[in-house]
C-alpha cells in the first residue's frame, strides 16, 4: 500500500491543479523527501506521460498492495482530493491518507518515500534515476548533475551510481542508500552495497551476499557462498560452500540443486552445465568422463548428460556440440531441446572457430579448397579455404572464393572481406548492398554479438574519404571524417567512435579521444581512460593527467576533479576492498653472487645494512615502522616496511612482476588473522621471476596506512625460501601495529579489468 502513494502523487502531477495539490500533499514532510518527490514528478511531467498511463500504474499498485494488521484500524478516507474513480476507494481507503486539523486530506508521511512493486511502476522508475554522478574531492564523495553543478557536496566515504531513485553510499565503514536529496532511506549497515535493479539490490554482510527490497528488508536467507545478480531475470546462479553451482529463483528457492561443477551464463534461455563427474583430462590410470548438458531457466534439463562431449552457448535456438569419438563426424548442431539438427562435414567445411554461432539463421563457415587431412604444417603458402554461410539445416546458402572473412548477421546485413583486404556489405543471400567498399569496419569477430551490427541503426566504417556511419542501405548517415589513425586503433562506444593512439608516458600505454557524429564533436586523443555511463549516454567519464571528470555532449568538461595542492596533507586510505599487495623488490644485477638469475629493475634496489638501522642480527627481519611516514601512491598516508637479511646466507623469493609475496593482514572480530591485501598472480610466464637478498642487505617498502571504522591490529606477512630446492616457503611476520579497517577489506575483491594481464584472484 505504501508503494501506491508514489503512484498517486505521480497521478496528481498530470491532473488538473496537480502541481498545487502535490505541493499540499508533501508540504509537511522533510525537505529531502520534498526534493526527491518533486524531482520525480518533474521528470514524469517532462516525459509527458498520459493520465491513462499513470492511472494504470495506480491500478496495478492498488492491486498488488498487501494490508498489514494495523491498516484495518486506520480511518477510511474515500474522497481524497475529490477523485471519483472507484479503484481509489480500494487504494486510498485502506489507510494511505488521513485528515489534517483543518479537515484537508493528506497522504500519510510513512508512505511518501516508497516506490512500487508492480511491474508498470518498476518500468517507470527505471527511467527516473536522477542524472547525478559521483565525484571525489580530497577523499570524500558527493554528486554532480549533468550540467556539472554540485548537488550533494562531498561528504561520503564512498558512493555508487543512482538507479531507480536510490544510490548506495558508505558512511564510515558501512553502506546504506540515499535519495537524490542526500538523506538515507536505508540506513548504513552493509559491508558493501550495489545499485538497485528491477526493484532489488545485492548487499553484503560479513562477506555473504543478500538481496534487499526498497525498504532495506532482506528478501530471503540462504546457505550460499556466492549469488550472481538477478538483473532483469527471475533466476540467479549460486555457488555453495562445496564449490558447486546451482540455480535459484527470486524467493531464494532452488530451481537446480548445487551439484554442478560449472554453470555458464544463460543464452537463449539455456545454460551449459558440467556435472560432478566431469573429467575430460584424466590423470594416470583414470578414464575420461564427459558430463555436459544444458538446463533451462527453471532448472530443468533441456539436454541431459551423456549425449555430447561438449556444448557451446546457445544462439538462435541452436548450439554447436562435440560428438563422441565413435561418431563419423566430430561436431554437430543441436536445437534447444538437444535434438541433433545436422552434423558438420569437416572435410568439406567447418564453422568459423572465432564465432561458432548462428545469427539470424545463418552461420559463417570456412569451406576447404584442399583436403583438410593434408594440413600438417602451418602456415601454408597457399590459401586453403574461403568463406560462406550455412542455414540451420546445414545447407550452404552462399559462398565466394574471393572472400576470406565474414561477420555475424544483424538487421539482415553482414560484412564480407575479400582477399585484397577490403570489405563490402551483403544481405542474407550473399548479395552486395550498395556499391561502396570499405577499408576498415568497426567490428571484432572475437567478441562480437549480432546486436552490435547497426546498433541504434548505424555502423561505423572507413572509406578512402574517411570515417563514416552508415545505415543498412549503405547510405552515409554522418561523415566522412578525415582522421589519420593506426589500423585497428578505433572501437565503437555507443553512438561514438573511440580513437586511441600509443603513448608510452601513460600507465596503460594509450591515449583516447572520440568522434560523436550525432553531435558533430571530435576530441583528439588526450584521455588516459574514457567510458560511457549507461543510461546517461550523453555523459562520459574520463581520466586525464591523474584527474578524472565528466565530459558532456560538446566534448568539454562538465566537471573535473580539482588539482591537488602539492603542499596538501596526505589523505587516509579509507577503502572497502582488498588492496593489491605490490611490493617491488629489485636487484642491482640479474645474477646473485653464485651466478643465479633474478629479476632486474631500477624501482627498489636492495641496500647494505648499517648498525644504526637497528635490525636484529643473525635473522631475517620484517619490521613495520609507522613513525617513518611518507606518501603511498603519491596521495595517501604510508609508512616504512623493512625486510632485512642479517644471516650468513642468501635468501630467495618468488617475484611475479618483480614483486615479493608480501601482504598486510588484520585481526578480525573473531580473533582470526585475515588478509586485507591479495598477492599478484599471472597466467603469463613472462611475468614470473625470482629475487634474492644477500646477507647484510635490506629492502625498504612504502606500505599504505589504512583508515577505517574498525580499530584492530595489523601485521605484514612474507613468503621466502632458504633455497629453491625447498618445497614449501617459510613464513615471516612483522611486528604488530594498530590501525583501522572496514568490514569489506576482509573479503571484497574488485572486478578485473580487460587490460589486466595479472589474475590476482586465481579464478
XYZ file of C-alpha atoms in Angstrom:
763
model
C 0.000 0.000 0.000
C 2.690 2.476 0.841
C 4.028 1.802 -2.643
C 0.772 3.128 -4.037
C 1.489 6.567 -2.601
C 4.069 7.422 -5.216
C 1.740 6.370 -7.994
C -0.953 8.631 -6.544
C 1.460 11.551 -6.369
C 2.504 10.995 -9.947
C -1.142 10.872 -10.997
C -1.762 14.168 -9.265
C 1.091 15.718 -11.193
C -0.706 15.351 -14.509
C -4.288 16.052 -13.448
C -5.936 19.436 -13.187
C -4.318 21.516 -10.433
C -1.941 18.605 -9.872
C 1.045 20.788 -9.015
C -0.672 22.722 -6.225
C -2.248 19.583 -4.820
C 1.027 17.717 -4.737
C 2.668 20.676 -3.004
C -0.136 20.476 -0.433
C 0.323 16.740 -0.062
C 4.066 16.906 0.631
C 4.200 20.269 2.292
C 4.716 18.861 5.777
C 7.399 16.232 5.085
C 11.166 16.721 5.287
C 12.946 18.917 2.781
C 14.902 15.931 1.478
C 11.720 13.971 0.798
C 10.168 17.037 -0.797
C 13.125 17.398 -3.182
C 13.078 13.715 -4.000
C 9.362 13.534 -4.769
C 9.241 16.884 -6.556
C 12.147 15.813 -8.731
C 10.437 12.562 -9.664
C 7.210 14.368 -10.509
C 9.067 16.964 -12.583
C 10.786 14.242 -14.577
C 7.475 12.484 -15.121
C 5.971 15.718 -16.455
C 8.911 16.192 -18.807
C 8.302 12.700 -20.164
C 4.703 13.687 -20.990
C 3.223 10.501 -19.608
C -0.505 10.329 -20.184
C -3.144 10.396 -17.487
C -4.117 6.888 -18.608
C -0.566 5.635 -18.072
C -0.410 6.868 -14.509
C -3.939 5.640 -13.861
C -2.814 2.181 -14.943
C 0.148 2.446 -12.565
C -2.203 3.255 -9.701
C -4.461 0.350 -10.607
C -1.526 -2.075 -10.578
C -0.151 -0.660 -7.347
C -3.547 -0.908 -5.689
C -3.972 -4.460 -6.901
C -0.558 -5.510 -5.596
C -0.920 -3.860 -2.180
C -0.978 -6.054 0.888
C -2.553 -4.889 4.137
C -0.796 -5.389 7.411
C -2.593 -5.863 10.723
C -2.696 -2.152 11.531
C -4.271 -1.000 8.268
C -7.732 -2.210 9.232
C -7.785 0.281 12.096
C -6.839 3.297 10.020
C -9.525 5.837 9.197
C -11.104 5.252 5.792
C -10.692 8.271 3.573
C -12.733 7.879 0.381
C -12.993 11.398 -1.092
C -9.246 12.093 -1.157
C -8.701 15.177 -3.338
C -12.262 14.782 -4.643
C -11.370 11.978 -7.066
C -14.260 9.850 -8.253
C -12.538 6.687 -9.529
C -13.806 3.538 -7.866
C -10.349 1.946 -7.672
C -9.208 4.788 -5.404
C -11.793 3.562 -2.891
C -9.622 0.475 -2.571
C -6.172 2.008 -2.910
C -6.617 5.156 -0.847
C -9.306 3.975 1.503
C -7.005 1.372 3.011
C -5.074 3.804 5.134
C -2.889 5.750 2.729
C -4.485 9.059 3.685
C -5.744 10.957 6.685
C -7.394 14.266 7.523
C -5.315 17.061 8.993
C -6.519 19.546 11.655
C -8.286 21.647 9.018
C -10.059 18.641 7.562
C -7.792 18.569 4.491
C -6.820 15.189 3.057
C -3.109 14.383 3.246
C -1.143 11.289 2.344
C 0.495 9.674 5.343
C 4.134 10.617 5.790
C 5.212 6.988 6.159
C 4.260 6.205 2.567
C 5.834 9.069 0.682
C 9.332 7.616 0.201
C 8.098 4.238 -1.049
C 8.336 3.051 -4.629
C 6.199 0.489 -6.411
C 6.391 -3.263 -6.692
C 4.005 -3.502 -9.650
C 5.782 -4.164 -12.983
C 4.484 -0.930 -14.501
C 5.768 1.102 -11.543
C 9.205 -0.531 -11.822
C 9.275 0.224 -15.536
C 8.547 3.882 -14.811
C 11.188 4.033 -12.103
C 13.859 2.525 -14.333
C 13.876 5.800 -16.243
C 13.545 8.036 -13.202
C 17.033 7.775 -11.714
C 18.280 11.335 -11.447
C 21.181 12.308 -13.664
C 23.564 12.539 -10.719
C 27.148 11.376 -10.983
C 29.554 10.552 -8.134
C 32.596 12.765 -7.609
C 35.522 12.520 -5.223
C 37.355 15.518 -3.792
C 40.074 15.083 -1.178
C 38.920 11.563 -0.350
C 35.217 12.407 0.118
C 32.398 11.592 -2.289
C 29.449 13.670 -3.476
C 27.365 14.102 -6.635
C 27.067 16.495 -9.573
C 24.251 16.759 -12.110
C 24.510 16.544 -15.898
C 25.347 20.246 -16.042
C 28.313 19.860 -13.689
C 26.587 21.529 -10.736
C 27.455 20.094 -7.333
C 24.127 18.800 -5.951
C 25.433 16.825 -2.971
C 28.698 18.190 -1.635
C 31.436 15.615 -0.950
C 30.610 14.045 2.403
C 30.552 10.256 1.960
C 33.446 7.778 2.244
C 32.341 6.003 -0.963
C 29.481 6.424 -3.430
C 27.820 4.380 -6.182
C 25.536 5.241 -9.075
C 21.906 6.271 -8.747
C 19.431 3.692 -10.025
C 15.676 3.614 -9.536
C 15.919 6.745 -7.407
C 18.486 5.454 -4.883
C 22.273 5.289 -4.650
C 24.499 3.175 -2.376
C 26.912 5.247 -0.289
C 29.257 4.462 2.563
C 29.150 6.421 5.761
C 32.104 5.487 7.943
C 32.563 1.716 7.482
C 29.185 0.543 6.179
C 26.834 1.192 3.264
C 23.266 2.431 3.090
C 21.114 4.065 0.392
C 20.270 7.714 -0.168
C 17.730 9.504 -2.326
C 18.535 12.497 -4.560
C 18.181 14.799 -1.551
C 21.085 13.071 0.217
C 19.121 11.625 3.159
C 19.408 7.942 3.976
C 16.271 5.993 3.058
C 18.033 2.740 4.049
C 20.367 3.247 6.988
C 24.039 2.153 6.694
C 24.614 -1.389 7.922
C 26.054 -3.339 4.975
C 29.694 -4.224 4.279
C 29.068 -3.344 0.651
C 26.030 -2.455 -1.448
C 25.263 -2.318 -5.175
C 22.756 -0.168 -7.119
C 19.132 -1.256 -7.360
C 17.951 -3.140 -10.412
C 14.381 -4.198 -11.066
C 13.334 -3.336 -7.519
C 16.055 -5.216 -5.611
C 19.719 -4.703 -4.746
C 22.554 -7.023 -3.779
C 24.225 -6.214 -0.466
C 26.822 -7.972 1.677
C 27.056 -8.714 5.381
C 30.333 -10.247 6.601
C 31.132 -11.145 3.005
C 27.880 -13.016 2.411
C 25.536 -11.760 -0.351
C 21.898 -10.914 0.288
C 19.141 -9.193 -1.668
C 17.029 -6.395 -0.232
C 13.918 -4.525 -1.311
C 13.500 -0.765 -1.277
C 12.703 -0.824 2.438
C 16.048 -2.447 3.237
C 14.435 -5.775 4.110
C 16.388 -8.928 3.288
C 14.285 -10.944 0.851
C 15.456 -14.415 1.870
C 18.055 -16.253 3.943
C 20.299 -18.774 2.244
C 23.343 -21.053 2.721
C 25.229 -19.991 -0.429
C 28.723 -18.580 -0.696
C 28.045 -16.537 -3.821
C 24.935 -15.393 -5.704
C 25.138 -13.693 -9.059
C 22.965 -10.632 -9.586
C 19.439 -11.384 -10.816
C 19.389 -8.418 -13.163
C 16.065 -8.430 -15.030
C 15.770 -12.227 -14.732
C 13.752 -14.499 -12.476
C 16.784 -16.670 -11.702
C 20.362 -16.370 -10.471
C 23.354 -18.698 -10.408
C 24.593 -19.603 -6.918
C 27.759 -21.195 -5.561
C 27.663 -23.428 -2.480
C 30.456 -23.716 0.098
C 31.322 -27.028 -1.608
C 32.359 -25.041 -4.690
C 29.494 -26.441 -6.765
C 26.867 -24.374 -8.553
C 23.085 -24.280 -8.742
C 20.180 -22.031 -9.693
C 17.640 -20.168 -7.521
C 14.554 -18.025 -8.090
C 13.873 -14.577 -6.611
C 12.468 -16.132 -3.432
C 15.756 -17.974 -2.849
C 14.282 -21.383 -3.704
C 16.426 -23.849 -5.597
C 15.494 -24.339 -9.225
C 18.511 -26.561 -9.801
C 20.417 -28.038 -6.869
C 24.070 -27.141 -6.238
C 25.510 -30.261 -7.882
C 27.262 -28.781 -10.935
C 30.958 -28.081 -11.261
C 30.149 -25.162 -13.536
C 27.181 -23.263 -14.917
C 27.801 -20.982 -17.882
C 25.892 -17.708 -18.383
C 22.421 -18.141 -19.865
C 21.866 -17.531 -23.565
C 18.607 -18.040 -25.418
C 17.037 -19.441 -22.241
C 19.644 -22.195 -21.908
C 22.876 -22.629 -20.000
C 25.552 -25.285 -20.338
C 26.341 -27.205 -17.139
C 29.045 -29.656 -16.152
C 28.226 -32.465 -13.741
C 30.257 -33.551 -10.694
C 31.772 -36.452 -12.605
C 33.051 -34.325 -15.487
C 36.716 -35.219 -16.026
C 37.806 -34.668 -19.648
C 41.524 -34.648 -18.768
C 42.052 -37.704 -16.565
C 45.144 -38.448 -14.557
C 47.286 -41.543 -14.814
C 45.135 -44.662 -14.552
C 41.857 -42.701 -14.852
C 39.319 -42.692 -17.652
C 37.964 -39.571 -19.282
C 34.386 -38.733 -18.342
C 32.191 -36.154 -20.067
C 29.238 -34.857 -18.090
C 27.992 -31.925 -20.116
C 24.364 -30.910 -20.553
C 22.072 -27.885 -20.673
C 19.286 -26.677 -18.400
C 16.582 -24.062 -18.901
C 15.759 -21.093 -16.663
C 13.503 -23.256 -14.475
C 16.389 -25.635 -13.758
C 15.017 -28.480 -15.900
C 17.385 -30.405 -18.172
C 16.883 -29.496 -21.813
C 19.908 -31.550 -22.888
C 20.745 -34.394 -20.469
C 24.234 -35.634 -19.650
C 25.749 -38.290 -21.888
C 24.607 -37.097 -25.301
C 27.538 -34.866 -26.204
C 31.114 -34.298 -25.091
C 30.863 -30.527 -25.234
C 28.197 -27.895 -25.952
C 28.732 -24.274 -26.993
C 26.462 -21.471 -25.807
C 23.037 -21.286 -27.455
C 22.142 -18.631 -30.005
C 19.179 -18.504 -32.369
C 17.948 -21.622 -30.545
C 20.984 -23.615 -31.694
C 24.304 -24.754 -30.223
C 27.422 -26.411 -31.568
C 28.233 -29.778 -29.985
C 31.217 -32.078 -29.944
C 30.233 -35.649 -30.718
C 31.737 -38.825 -29.295
C 34.859 -40.246 -30.989
C 32.833 -43.211 -32.262
C 30.696 -40.935 -34.453
C 31.585 -40.390 -38.118
C 31.739 -36.633 -37.656
C 33.278 -34.748 -34.735
C 30.841 -31.854 -34.498
C 27.175 -31.141 -34.998
C 24.448 -28.603 -34.359
C 21.564 -29.189 -31.929
C 18.321 -27.363 -31.232
C 17.243 -26.018 -27.845
C 16.000 -29.466 -26.767
C 19.201 -31.288 -27.662
C 17.990 -32.794 -30.943
C 20.772 -33.158 -33.493
C 19.891 -30.929 -36.454
C 22.862 -31.877 -38.617
C 26.476 -32.960 -38.422
C 29.322 -30.882 -39.754
C 31.151 -32.469 -42.715
C 34.603 -31.428 -41.524
C 36.295 -32.476 -44.779
C 34.106 -30.027 -46.700
C 33.677 -27.083 -44.334
C 33.926 -26.066 -40.697
C 32.394 -23.343 -38.573
C 34.490 -20.233 -38.101
C 36.314 -21.026 -34.860
C 36.214 -17.350 -33.843
C 32.401 -17.210 -33.944
C 30.875 -20.713 -33.786
C 27.334 -19.447 -33.551
C 24.262 -18.680 -35.646
C 22.861 -15.211 -36.132
C 19.579 -14.583 -37.890
C 19.530 -18.214 -39.006
C 22.984 -18.192 -40.650
C 26.487 -19.190 -39.560
C 29.864 -18.263 -41.021
C 31.819 -21.262 -42.344
C 35.237 -21.914 -43.834
C 34.951 -24.015 -46.995
C 38.043 -26.047 -47.861
C 39.872 -25.712 -51.177
C 42.028 -28.735 -50.359
C 41.734 -31.919 -48.318
C 41.954 -30.780 -44.668
C 43.728 -34.030 -43.756
C 46.717 -32.722 -45.703
C 47.024 -29.729 -43.363
C 50.021 -30.975 -41.429
C 52.018 -27.755 -41.386
C 51.113 -24.166 -40.584
C 51.227 -21.603 -42.003
C 50.624 -22.772 -45.565
C 51.896 -20.724 -48.524
C 48.620 -21.150 -50.435
C 45.034 -20.418 -49.456
C 43.278 -23.429 -48.013
C 39.730 -22.097 -47.599
C 37.213 -19.381 -48.397
C 34.063 -18.291 -46.584
C 30.351 -18.840 -46.950
C 27.256 -19.224 -44.801
C 25.097 -22.210 -43.861
C 21.486 -22.216 -42.689
C 20.037 -24.021 -39.683
C 19.742 -27.222 -41.718
C 23.438 -27.255 -42.536
C 22.986 -26.246 -46.170
C 25.432 -23.793 -47.734
C 23.316 -20.773 -48.692
C 26.066 -18.782 -50.384
C 29.850 -18.662 -50.662
C 32.504 -16.711 -52.513
C 36.034 -17.875 -53.258
C 37.225 -14.254 -53.224
C 36.172 -13.783 -49.583
C 38.343 -14.630 -46.608
C 36.266 -13.320 -43.679
C 32.597 -12.851 -42.809
C 30.929 -11.177 -39.826
C 27.820 -12.205 -37.962
C 24.473 -11.091 -39.358
C 22.475 -8.284 -37.790
C 19.495 -6.349 -39.138
C 19.664 -8.586 -42.218
C 23.211 -7.448 -43.025
C 26.766 -8.740 -42.705
C 30.165 -7.651 -43.993
C 32.494 -9.742 -46.142
C 36.226 -9.157 -46.521
C 37.891 -10.014 -49.834
C 41.402 -11.321 -50.374
C 42.551 -7.783 -51.115
C 41.604 -6.670 -47.594
C 38.519 -4.601 -48.494
C 35.043 -5.023 -47.021
C 31.598 -4.950 -48.611
C 28.115 -5.099 -47.076
C 25.951 -8.083 -48.047
C 22.403 -9.306 -47.449
C 21.305 -12.783 -46.309
C 21.585 -14.136 -49.836
C 25.236 -13.047 -50.078
C 24.467 -10.176 -52.472
C 26.307 -6.880 -52.133
C 24.275 -3.985 -50.723
C 25.342 -0.663 -52.188
C 28.369 -0.115 -54.379
C 30.859 1.041 -51.739
C 33.878 -0.825 -50.436
C 35.392 -0.123 -47.042
C 38.988 -0.068 -45.885
C 38.076 -0.887 -42.308
C 34.982 -1.708 -40.261
C 34.469 -1.359 -36.502
C 33.855 -4.952 -35.572
C 35.623 -7.810 -33.794
C 34.841 -11.417 -34.605
C 36.500 -12.444 -31.353
C 33.881 -10.963 -29.047
C 31.070 -9.747 -31.295
C 27.334 -10.098 -30.743
C 24.709 -9.876 -33.531
C 23.125 -6.777 -31.970
C 26.390 -4.880 -32.458
C 25.727 -4.655 -36.192
C 23.713 -1.497 -36.837
C 23.150 -0.811 -33.160
C 20.974 2.313 -32.978
C 20.595 1.992 -36.774
C 24.217 2.817 -37.666
C 27.510 1.068 -38.339
C 30.981 2.635 -38.437
C 33.205 2.128 -41.478
C 36.276 3.740 -43.012
C 36.354 4.664 -46.706
C 39.011 6.402 -48.796
C 37.337 9.672 -47.845
C 37.448 8.963 -44.094
C 35.335 7.599 -41.257
C 31.559 7.352 -41.748
C 28.486 5.982 -40.065
C 26.165 4.196 -42.494
C 22.673 2.677 -42.343
C 21.518 -0.743 -43.590
C 21.160 0.535 -47.161
C 24.779 1.691 -47.186
C 23.785 5.371 -47.189
C 26.114 7.662 -45.262
C 24.447 8.964 -42.101
C 27.394 11.037 -40.848
C 30.852 11.810 -42.176
C 33.180 11.344 -43.808
C 35.626 12.395 -41.111
C 39.229 12.791 -42.196
C 41.218 11.436 -39.297
C 44.554 9.624 -39.523
C 44.970 6.827 -37.046
C 46.670 3.461 -36.961
C 44.801 0.497 -38.375
C 42.776 -1.173 -35.641
C 43.039 1.811 -33.294
C 39.329 2.623 -33.155
C 36.428 0.947 -31.365
C 32.743 1.707 -31.058
C 31.415 3.042 -27.766
C 27.653 3.527 -28.011
C 26.941 6.198 -30.618
C 30.561 7.337 -30.604
C 33.726 6.189 -32.280
C 36.591 5.923 -29.812
C 40.088 6.618 -31.176
C 43.268 5.676 -29.376
C 46.963 6.032 -30.034
C 50.043 4.736 -28.317
C 51.622 6.894 -25.653
C 54.390 5.385 -23.543
C 54.016 8.102 -20.896
C 50.684 6.649 -19.721
C 50.191 3.662 -17.445
C 48.212 1.645 -19.994
C 50.243 2.880 -22.958
C 47.396 4.673 -24.780
C 45.581 7.981 -25.044
C 41.896 8.090 -26.011
C 39.669 10.533 -27.881
C 36.341 10.218 -29.655
C 34.129 11.284 -32.528
C 30.421 11.793 -31.871
C 28.846 12.154 -35.336
C 25.406 12.870 -33.918
C 26.727 15.919 -32.053
C 29.401 16.797 -34.626
C 32.128 16.618 -31.974
C 35.710 15.389 -32.443
C 38.021 15.216 -29.417
C 41.650 14.343 -30.123
C 43.199 11.540 -28.006
C 44.084 13.119 -24.680
C 42.454 10.939 -22.010
C 44.125 8.046 -20.236
C 40.760 6.335 -19.748
C 37.263 7.018 -21.055
C 33.960 5.188 -20.652
C 30.199 5.616 -21.029
C 27.760 5.741 -18.118
C 24.532 3.967 -19.147
C 21.759 5.019 -19.215
C 23.233 8.534 -19.404
C 24.766 8.210 -22.868
C 25.439 11.938 -23.212
C 27.956 11.930 -20.364
C 31.389 10.282 -20.406
C 33.699 9.521 -17.500
C 37.301 10.376 -18.386
C 40.702 10.343 -16.711
C 43.361 12.836 -17.765
C 46.699 13.523 -16.085
C 45.652 11.685 -12.957
C 42.395 13.622 -12.538
C 39.010 12.327 -13.559
C 35.989 14.244 -14.751
C 32.782 14.122 -16.756
C 32.625 15.068 -20.441
C 29.414 16.495 -21.892
C 27.773 16.486 -25.311
C 30.174 19.020 -26.819
C 33.302 17.211 -25.691
C 34.055 19.678 -22.890
C 34.338 19.023 -19.182
C 31.132 19.368 -17.211
C 33.091 18.833 -14.022
C 36.676 17.883 -13.348
C 38.438 16.880 -10.180
C 40.326 19.939 -8.919
C 44.135 19.779 -8.982
C 45.675 18.817 -5.687
C 47.911 21.273 -3.902
C 51.433 19.881 -3.776
C 51.614 21.012 -0.138
C 48.305 19.411 0.841
C 48.336 16.894 3.655
C 48.345 13.224 2.719
C 44.928 11.532 2.796
C 43.999 8.486 4.884
C 43.397 5.377 2.782
C 39.766 4.624 3.640
C 38.691 1.807 1.280
C 36.222 -1.091 1.240
C 38.051 -3.712 -0.812
C 41.172 -5.846 -0.633
C 44.131 -3.860 -1.874
C 46.680 -5.218 -4.319
C 49.881 -6.019 -2.425
C 52.515 -4.579 -4.759
C 55.920 -4.527 -3.086
C 58.574 -4.350 -5.836
C 61.961 -5.777 -4.974
C 64.747 -5.130 -7.473
C 68.350 -6.195 -7.884
C 71.442 -4.209 -8.880
C 72.241 -7.017 -11.370
C 70.465 -10.016 -12.821
C 72.686 -12.553 -11.027
C 73.330 -13.364 -7.397
C 76.872 -13.953 -6.109
C 76.659 -17.613 -7.175
C 75.589 -16.695 -10.717
C 71.883 -17.452 -10.329
C 69.417 -15.394 -12.362
C 66.965 -12.925 -10.832
C 64.659 -10.106 -11.889
C 66.335 -6.770 -12.523
C 64.744 -3.352 -12.272
C 65.583 0.095 -11.021
C 62.480 0.597 -8.899
C 63.625 -0.594 -5.473
C 67.150 -1.972 -5.297
C 68.357 -3.611 -2.051
C 70.864 -1.718 0.097
C 73.525 -2.600 2.656
C 72.503 -2.676 6.313
C 74.157 -0.486 8.957
C 74.224 -0.744 12.727
C 72.233 2.482 13.065
C 69.194 0.866 11.435
C 68.704 -1.399 14.436
C 67.964 -4.657 12.611
C 68.293 -7.782 14.747
C 71.467 -9.734 13.954
C 71.563 -13.285 12.602
C 68.000 -13.474 11.318
C 65.504 -12.449 8.670
C 63.650 -9.372 9.909
C 60.391 -7.835 8.703
C 59.660 -4.661 10.625
C 56.914 -2.030 10.293
C 57.873 1.464 11.457
C 54.777 3.651 11.489
C 56.722 6.613 12.799
C 58.615 6.745 9.492
C 55.879 8.201 7.321
C 55.748 9.039 3.651
C 53.392 9.144 0.650
C 51.857 5.941 -0.658
C 50.718 6.156 -4.266
C 51.577 9.889 -4.126
C 48.373 10.968 -2.345
C 47.813 8.725 0.659
C 49.473 8.197 4.025
C 52.079 5.475 4.147
C 54.768 4.074 6.433
C 58.062 2.259 6.004
C 58.257 -1.525 5.958
C 61.755 -3.055 6.048
C 62.920 -6.529 5.071
C 66.479 -7.205 6.259
C 68.746 -10.246 5.926
C 71.368 -10.293 8.686
C 72.082 -14.037 8.322
C 75.104 -15.539 6.589
C 73.080 -16.909 3.644
C 71.342 -15.524 0.557
C 67.533 -15.733 0.763
C 65.303 -16.315 -2.272
C 61.855 -15.117 -3.288
C 59.245 -15.765 -5.952
C 58.669 -12.413 -7.634
C 55.836 -12.275 -10.194
C 56.085 -8.920 -11.924
C 59.110 -8.200 -9.765
C 57.023 -8.080 -6.562
C 57.502 -10.162 -3.414
C 54.805 -12.346 -1.882
C 54.268 -9.726 0.804
C 50.868 -8.631 2.105
C 49.156 -6.912 5.024
C 46.847 -8.835 7.359
C 44.375 -7.684 10.028
C 42.823 -9.308 13.067
C 39.055 -9.688 12.573
C 36.399 -9.505 15.304
C 36.624 -13.250 15.938
C 40.374 -13.002 16.608
C 41.474 -14.555 13.297
C 44.257 -13.107 11.152
C 42.919 -12.484 7.641
C 44.398 -10.966 4.508
C 43.318 -7.448 3.599
C 45.675 -7.443 0.597
C 45.979 -10.042 -2.145
C 49.079 -11.176 -3.973
C 49.641 -10.758 -7.712
C 49.370 -13.806 -9.915
C 49.505 -14.201 -13.668
C 48.822 -16.670 -16.448
C 51.684 -15.180 -18.473
C 55.006 -16.959 -17.911
C 56.954 -13.822 -18.847
C 55.672 -12.071 -15.737
C 57.227 -14.611 -13.363
C 60.675 -14.218 -11.917
C 62.768 -14.622 -8.827
C 64.551 -12.293 -6.465
C 67.196 -12.780 -3.809
C 68.501 -10.838 -0.831
C 72.193 -11.286 0.016
C 73.487 -11.294 3.601
C 73.828 -7.844 5.131
C 71.256 -6.209 2.848
C 67.703 -4.914 3.116
C 64.767 -3.636 1.067
C 62.631 -0.693 2.125
C 58.982 -0.540 1.057
C 56.276 2.066 1.492
C 53.108 0.386 2.743
C 49.665 2.046 2.898
C 48.401 3.247 6.261
C 44.797 2.090 6.311
C 41.996 4.047 7.926
C 38.607 2.548 8.736
C 35.782 2.280 11.253
C 37.042 -0.919 12.909
C 40.167 -0.410 15.022
C 42.313 -3.548 15.178
C 45.848 -4.928 14.987
C 47.653 -5.346 11.664
C 50.839 -7.074 10.553
C 52.747 -7.917 7.372
C 53.316 -11.484 6.141
C 56.083 -12.625 3.760
C 56.888 -15.890 1.951
C 60.542 -16.763 1.262
C 62.848 -19.708 0.653
C 66.306 -20.501 2.028
C 66.809 -22.321 -1.279
C 64.620 -23.147 -4.255
C 65.083 -26.846 -3.531
C 62.606 -26.422 -0.658
C 59.017 -27.423 -1.498
C 57.266 -25.106 0.932
C 58.142 -21.498 1.657
C 58.912 -20.116 5.070
C 56.540 -17.554 6.578
C 57.806 -14.377 8.221
C 55.616 -11.907 10.132
C 56.331 -8.332 11.074
C 55.666 -6.661 14.400
C 52.006 -5.875 15.069
C 50.598 -2.337 14.948
C 47.184 -0.699 15.367
C 45.146 0.821 12.565
C 41.584 0.998 11.258
C 39.965 -1.110 8.536
C 36.481 -1.505 7.070
C 34.499 -4.777 7.014
C 34.687 -5.311 3.236
C 38.504 -5.188 3.287
C 38.498 -8.758 4.605
C 36.769 -10.264 1.587
C 35.850 -7.965 -1.303
C 37.939 -8.223 -4.460
C 37.185 -5.688 -7.130
C 36.370 -6.996 -10.641
C 39.233 -7.484 -13.027
C 39.515 -5.156 -15.983
C 40.227 -6.476 -19.500
C 43.612 -4.803 -19.790
C 44.981 -6.543 -16.701
C 47.346 -9.347 -17.531
C 47.503 -10.226 -13.860
C 44.883 -12.515 -12.349
C 45.239 -11.947 -8.619
C 42.122 -13.925 -7.701
C 43.302 -17.164 -9.355
C 39.784 -17.680 -10.728
